[in-house]
């Protein structure tokens, strides 16, 4: 990266904005929203949630969206991703749509349009309705049908108001959290069931794309994937092989079917070898191959570094992808200690190049990137959080993103995680990611220094880059 000061200009009409989800920001509201898997989880494991905070209120967007849209404008948003809550639209997951919920989202999306903030609407962000979870969640094909019915309803009710649609945010999340690593409900450890969940969500996404196409809207539909470029510890062939497996399990597993409509052969062979092929039909594979996404959202937080395993696999332990690799901690890495994630800006460049070279340079944008920091009150001066680290984090990533665009990547925007500090899965309000600070007791919002920076960035459609910020 060239460190001499220069203005980095982004393409015209670049999408500057941020993202969050219904469960993390809306609060319950008064439309009779149904319970979700997070209510189930909180009932069962309240101690697992930092300071016992559930999703009843969160950032109260349900009641404050009019003022909050003004704050979006004050922080330079020309676009914003929210999610439409399935449990708000259909409190039981299926059946009659809730008219009050439709009115709420129509008003919210209408107001965004009126204020010049393009709505990006995501249809699933980790928030399975309780009634659907009780039927087995994504393991059950009836739940897939109910989800597609929900999506279809959204296309019909909000098709005139939404700029771009997304079927899922990070579909890997529920598999990892819910069926492998015990941090999402239903807290099962069973990779075979996880593979079924993964397959059914991929199918659900393709079915939603098919339903979308029937409406012939001007908008596009895509999926948002969390993709961590995977780096081997060294060029040693065994390290490289370990990286190839990690990449197959965690990146290509969703990327290939979503964009190419097929599954990587080596992944399928590996699943076969362990008797992990999910139940499916030839028709399912057809639907997946014929309904690939039109746009891709890239969530990038951290790289994945791996090495060849240093110990033998215990064949009596439940199968995990880690049978093929081990995590590797690179000496001298930059690190965000609050979240435990490495900061590696070049990863955003490498990810975009991968999409350019291996996925037909499909239209894409950075749909999440961000830095969560605990106790940000420490940085308050004259009433404002002076979050230089966040500005540095954004600039560093944008410098690499700019280079990717110069090198021909079809990147249309950058959305930060997040707008106003919002609730996070398990960590609740421990780490703050927002451009706007939230006082949890009063719900008062105050623009951080990064929010002012972001406004200028968006107005000028670029920024003066004077070298990488390294003071994390
Ligand atoms: C992504 C999710 C977001 C958000 C973000 C920050 O994986 O899509 O919903 O939560 O990560 O992570 P966390 O909230 O766990 O700190």
XYZ file of N, CA, C and O in Angstrom, residues 218-294:
308
model
N -37.722 -3.721 -10.429
C -36.487 -3.076 -10.906
C -35.299 -3.423 -10.017
O -34.148 -3.274 -10.409
N -35.576 -3.811 -8.781
C -34.505 -4.098 -7.831
C -33.821 -5.419 -8.168
O -34.290 -6.178 -9.021
N -32.713 -5.662 -7.472
C -32.028 -6.950 -7.629
C -32.137 -7.726 -6.325
O -32.428 -7.142 -5.286
N -31.821 -9.006 -6.418
C -31.827 -9.824 -5.203
C -30.494 -10.547 -5.071
O -29.926 -11.023 -6.059
N -30.019 -10.567 -3.854
C -28.730 -11.209 -3.618
C -28.704 -11.925 -2.288
O -29.740 -12.178 -1.658
N -27.503 -12.260 -1.875
C -27.294 -12.894 -0.568
C -26.092 -12.207 0.069
O -25.223 -11.688 -0.644
N -26.062 -12.214 1.379
C -24.936 -11.605 2.090
C -24.161 -12.714 2.779
O -24.715 -13.457 3.594
N -22.905 -12.834 2.405
C -22.085 -13.920 2.961
C -20.937 -13.358 3.782
O -20.353 -12.328 3.420
N -20.646 -14.026 4.881
C -19.450 -13.659 5.643
C -18.296 -14.482 5.086
O -18.298 -15.702 5.174
N -17.370 -13.804 4.484
C -16.288 -14.503 3.797
C -14.956 -14.075 4.394
O -14.614 -12.897 4.376
N -14.254 -15.039 4.914
C -12.929 -14.760 5.462
C -11.906 -15.366 4.519
O -11.785 -16.594 4.451
N -11.173 -14.523 3.788
C -10.123 -15.093 2.956
C -9.246 -15.986 3.831
O -8.955 -15.648 4.981
N -8.875 -17.140 3.287
C -8.182 -18.126 4.101
C -6.711 -18.180 3.723
O -6.385 -18.339 2.545
N -5.861 -18.027 4.708
C -4.423 -17.996 4.456
C -3.744 -19.162 5.179
O -3.962 -19.357 6.376
N -2.904 -19.915 4.456
C -2.132 -20.965 5.131
C -0.987 -20.335 5.929
O -0.508 -19.252 5.574
N -0.595 -20.996 6.976
C 0.526 -20.503 7.793
C 1.761 -20.260 6.936
O 2.468 -19.280 7.104
N 2.016 -21.210 6.000
C 3.232 -21.129 5.204
C 2.934 -21.717 3.831
O 1.815 -22.189 3.582
N 3.955 -21.742 2.999
C 3.741 -22.342 1.683
C 3.924 -23.858 1.701
O 3.839 -24.513 0.661
N 4.197 -24.387 2.844
C 4.290 -25.841 2.981
C 2.998 -26.470 2.434
O 1.893 -26.022 2.750
N 3.158 -27.520 1.626
C 1.990 -28.086 0.948
C 0.891 -28.536 1.912
O -0.297 -28.431 1.612
N 1.320 -29.005 3.081
C 0.322 -29.489 4.038
C -0.460 -28.323 4.645
O -1.661 -28.421 4.914
N 0.223 -27.195 4.860
C -0.494 -25.996 5.327
C -1.472 -25.529 4.249
O -2.604 -25.136 4.545
N -1.015 -25.588 2.995
C -1.885 -25.132 1.887
C -3.107 -26.029 1.753
O -4.223 -25.566 1.507
N -2.903 -27.311 1.944
C -4.029 -28.240 1.857
C -5.031 -27.968 2.991
O -6.249 -27.975 2.781
N -4.490 -27.683 4.178
C -5.364 -27.360 5.317
C -6.197 -26.125 4.981
O -7.415 -26.079 5.228
N -5.553 -25.125 4.367
C -6.264 -23.882 4.013
C -7.334 -24.171 2.963
O -8.427 -23.598 3.002
N -7.027 -25.075 2.050
C -8.010 -25.386 1.008
C -9.289 -25.977 1.634
O -10.408 -25.610 1.270
N -9.104 -26.857 2.610
C -10.281 -27.439 3.264
C -11.083 -26.403 4.038
O -12.319 -26.362 3.978
N -10.376 -25.562 4.783
C -11.086 -24.537 5.572
C -11.884 -23.644 4.635
O -13.042 -23.296 4.901
N -11.265 -23.296 3.526
C -11.909 -22.440 2.535
C -13.153 -23.118 1.950
O -14.205 -22.493 1.777
N -13.038 -24.403 1.672
C -14.177 -25.139 1.113
C -15.347 -25.177 2.092
O -16.486 -24.899 1.734
N -15.038 -25.520 3.345
C -16.111 -25.639 4.333
C -16.754 -24.286 4.649
O -17.965 -24.193 4.811
N -15.943 -23.261 4.776
C -16.469 -22.004 5.324
C -16.730 -20.907 4.295
O -17.450 -19.960 4.593
N -16.139 -20.962 3.131
C -16.405 -19.923 2.124
C -17.144 -20.478 0.913
O -18.230 -20.048 0.568
N -16.512 -21.480 0.264
C -17.063 -21.962 -1.019
C -18.399 -22.670 -0.828
O -19.191 -22.777 -1.763
N -18.639 -23.216 0.354
C -19.862 -23.964 0.632
C -21.108 -23.150 0.308
O -22.088 -23.691 -0.203
N -21.085 -21.863 0.624
C -22.234 -21.005 0.326
C -22.023 -20.174 -0.931
O -22.968 -19.872 -1.657
N -20.766 -19.789 -1.169
C -20.466 -18.921 -2.310
C -20.769 -19.624 -3.636
O -21.429 -19.055 -4.518
N -20.315 -20.839 -3.792
C -20.496 -21.538 -5.070
C -21.974 -21.761 -5.419
O -22.416 -21.386 -6.502
N -22.759 -22.355 -4.524
C -24.167 -22.538 -4.903
C -24.898 -21.213 -5.103
O -25.758 -21.109 -5.977
N -24.546 -20.192 -4.320
C -25.266 -18.917 -4.444
C -24.969 -18.232 -5.766
O -25.856 -17.675 -6.397
N -23.694 -18.255 -6.183
C -23.308 -17.497 -7.380
C -23.247 -18.384 -8.624
O -23.632 -17.965 -9.710
N -22.764 -19.626 -8.448
C -22.611 -20.503 -9.625
C -23.721 -21.542 -9.748
O -23.853 -22.198 -10.779
N -24.438 -21.743 -8.670
C -25.515 -22.732 -8.710
C -25.040 -24.169 -8.548
O -25.802 -25.105 -8.783
N -23.779 -24.332 -8.156
C -23.241 -25.698 -7.978
C -22.443 -25.773 -6.677
O -22.060 -24.748 -6.128
N -22.155 -26.997 -6.257
C -21.352 -27.190 -5.048
C -19.949 -27.632 -5.455
O -19.804 -28.391 -6.424
N -18.915 -27.184 -4.733
C -17.562 -27.599 -5.100
C -17.402 -29.120 -4.990
O -17.788 -29.719 -3.982
N -16.833 -29.728 -6.036
C -16.716 -31.183 -6.088
C -15.961 -31.739 -4.880
O -16.377 -32.726 -4.271
N -14.871 -31.077 -4.534
C -14.059 -31.615 -3.436
C -14.808 -31.568 -2.096
O -14.639 -32.446 -1.252
N -15.643 -30.561 -1.942
C -16.441 -30.478 -0.714
C -17.449 -31.635 -0.688
O -17.604 -32.317 0.332
N -18.099 -31.865 -1.823
C -19.092 -32.937 -1.893
C -18.420 -34.290 -1.606
O -18.927 -35.110 -0.833
N -17.249 -34.492 -2.219
C -16.530 -35.765 -1.985
C -16.183 -35.935 -0.511
O -16.304 -37.023 0.054
N -15.764 -34.852 0.102
C -15.381 -34.917 1.522
C -16.601 -35.227 2.380
O -16.543 -36.051 3.308
N -17.715 -34.596 2.058
C -18.938 -34.868 2.832
C -19.359 -36.330 2.651
O -19.753 -37.000 3.612
N -19.227 -36.821 1.423
C -19.580 -38.224 1.145
C -18.744 -39.159 1.999
O -19.246 -40.110 2.606
N -17.462 -38.852 2.016
C -16.520 -39.700 2.743
C -16.928 -39.858 4.207
O -16.704 -40.903 4.826
N -17.543 -38.817 4.762
C -17.929 -38.869 6.174
C -19.426 -39.118 6.351
O -19.963 -38.881 7.438
N -20.056 -39.557 5.275
C -21.488 -39.845 5.317
C -22.313 -38.636 5.791
O -23.177 -38.737 6.665
N -22.019 -37.495 5.175
C -22.651 -36.255 5.623
C -23.503 -35.594 4.535
O -23.924 -34.451 4.689
N -23.764 -36.316 3.448
C -24.563 -35.703 2.372
C -25.994 -35.472 2.887
O -26.621 -36.387 3.426
N -26.502 -34.245 2.737
C -27.853 -33.968 3.250
C -28.937 -34.606 2.387
O -28.716 -34.896 1.205
N -30.094 -34.799 2.953
C -31.244 -35.290 2.200
C -31.652 -34.218 1.191
O -31.790 -33.044 1.548
N -31.811 -34.626 -0.071
C -32.208 -33.653 -1.093
C -32.738 -34.398 -2.305
O -32.589 -35.625 -2.413
N -33.335 -33.646 -3.229
C -33.832 -34.257 -4.463
C -33.119 -33.632 -5.658
O -32.494 -32.569 -5.522
N -33.274 -34.287 -6.809
C -32.689 -33.739 -8.038
C -33.332 -32.394 -8.357
O -32.691 -31.463 -8.842
N -34.613 -32.267 -8.039
C -35.343 -31.015 -8.291
C -34.744 -29.873 -7.444
O -34.609 -28.737 -7.915
N -34.341 -30.185 -6.206
C -33.703 -29.160 -5.359
C -32.455 -28.626 -6.061
O -32.220 -27.414 -6.101
N -31.669 -29.539 -6.587
C -30.411 -29.128 -7.232
C -30.692 -28.272 -8.463
O -29.978 -27.313 -8.751
N -31.771 -28.599 -9.140
C -32.210 -27.802 -10.295
C -32.559 -26.388 -9.887
O -32.177 -25.419 -10.550
N -33.336 -26.295 -8.824
C -33.768 -24.970 -8.340
C -32.535 -24.144 -7.977
O -32.430 -22.960 -8.322
N -31.575 -24.781 -7.316
C -30.364 -24.060 -6.904
C -29.586 -23.611 -8.136
O -29.101 -22.476 -8.205
N -29.511 -24.473 -9.132
C -28.694 -24.101 -10.295
C -29.385 -23.034 -11.149
O -28.731 -22.242 -11.804
N -30.701 -22.973 -11.112
C -31.412 -22.007 -11.977
C -31.722 -20.678 -11.308
O -32.228 -19.764 -11.958
N -31.451 -20.568 -10.027
C -31.831 -19.337 -9.329
C -30.674 -18.780 -8.518
O -30.740 -18.660 -7.296
N -29.627 -18.441 -9.226
C -28.460 -17.867 -8.561
C -28.715 -16.383 -8.299
O -29.631 -15.786 -8.866
N -27.874 -15.796 -7.451
C -28.114 -14.409 -7.031
C -27.684 -13.411 -8.107
O -26.853 -13.716 -8.968
N -28.243 -12.207 -7.995
C -27.952 -11.148 -8.970
C -26.948 -10.153 -8.415
O -26.427 -9.299 -9.132
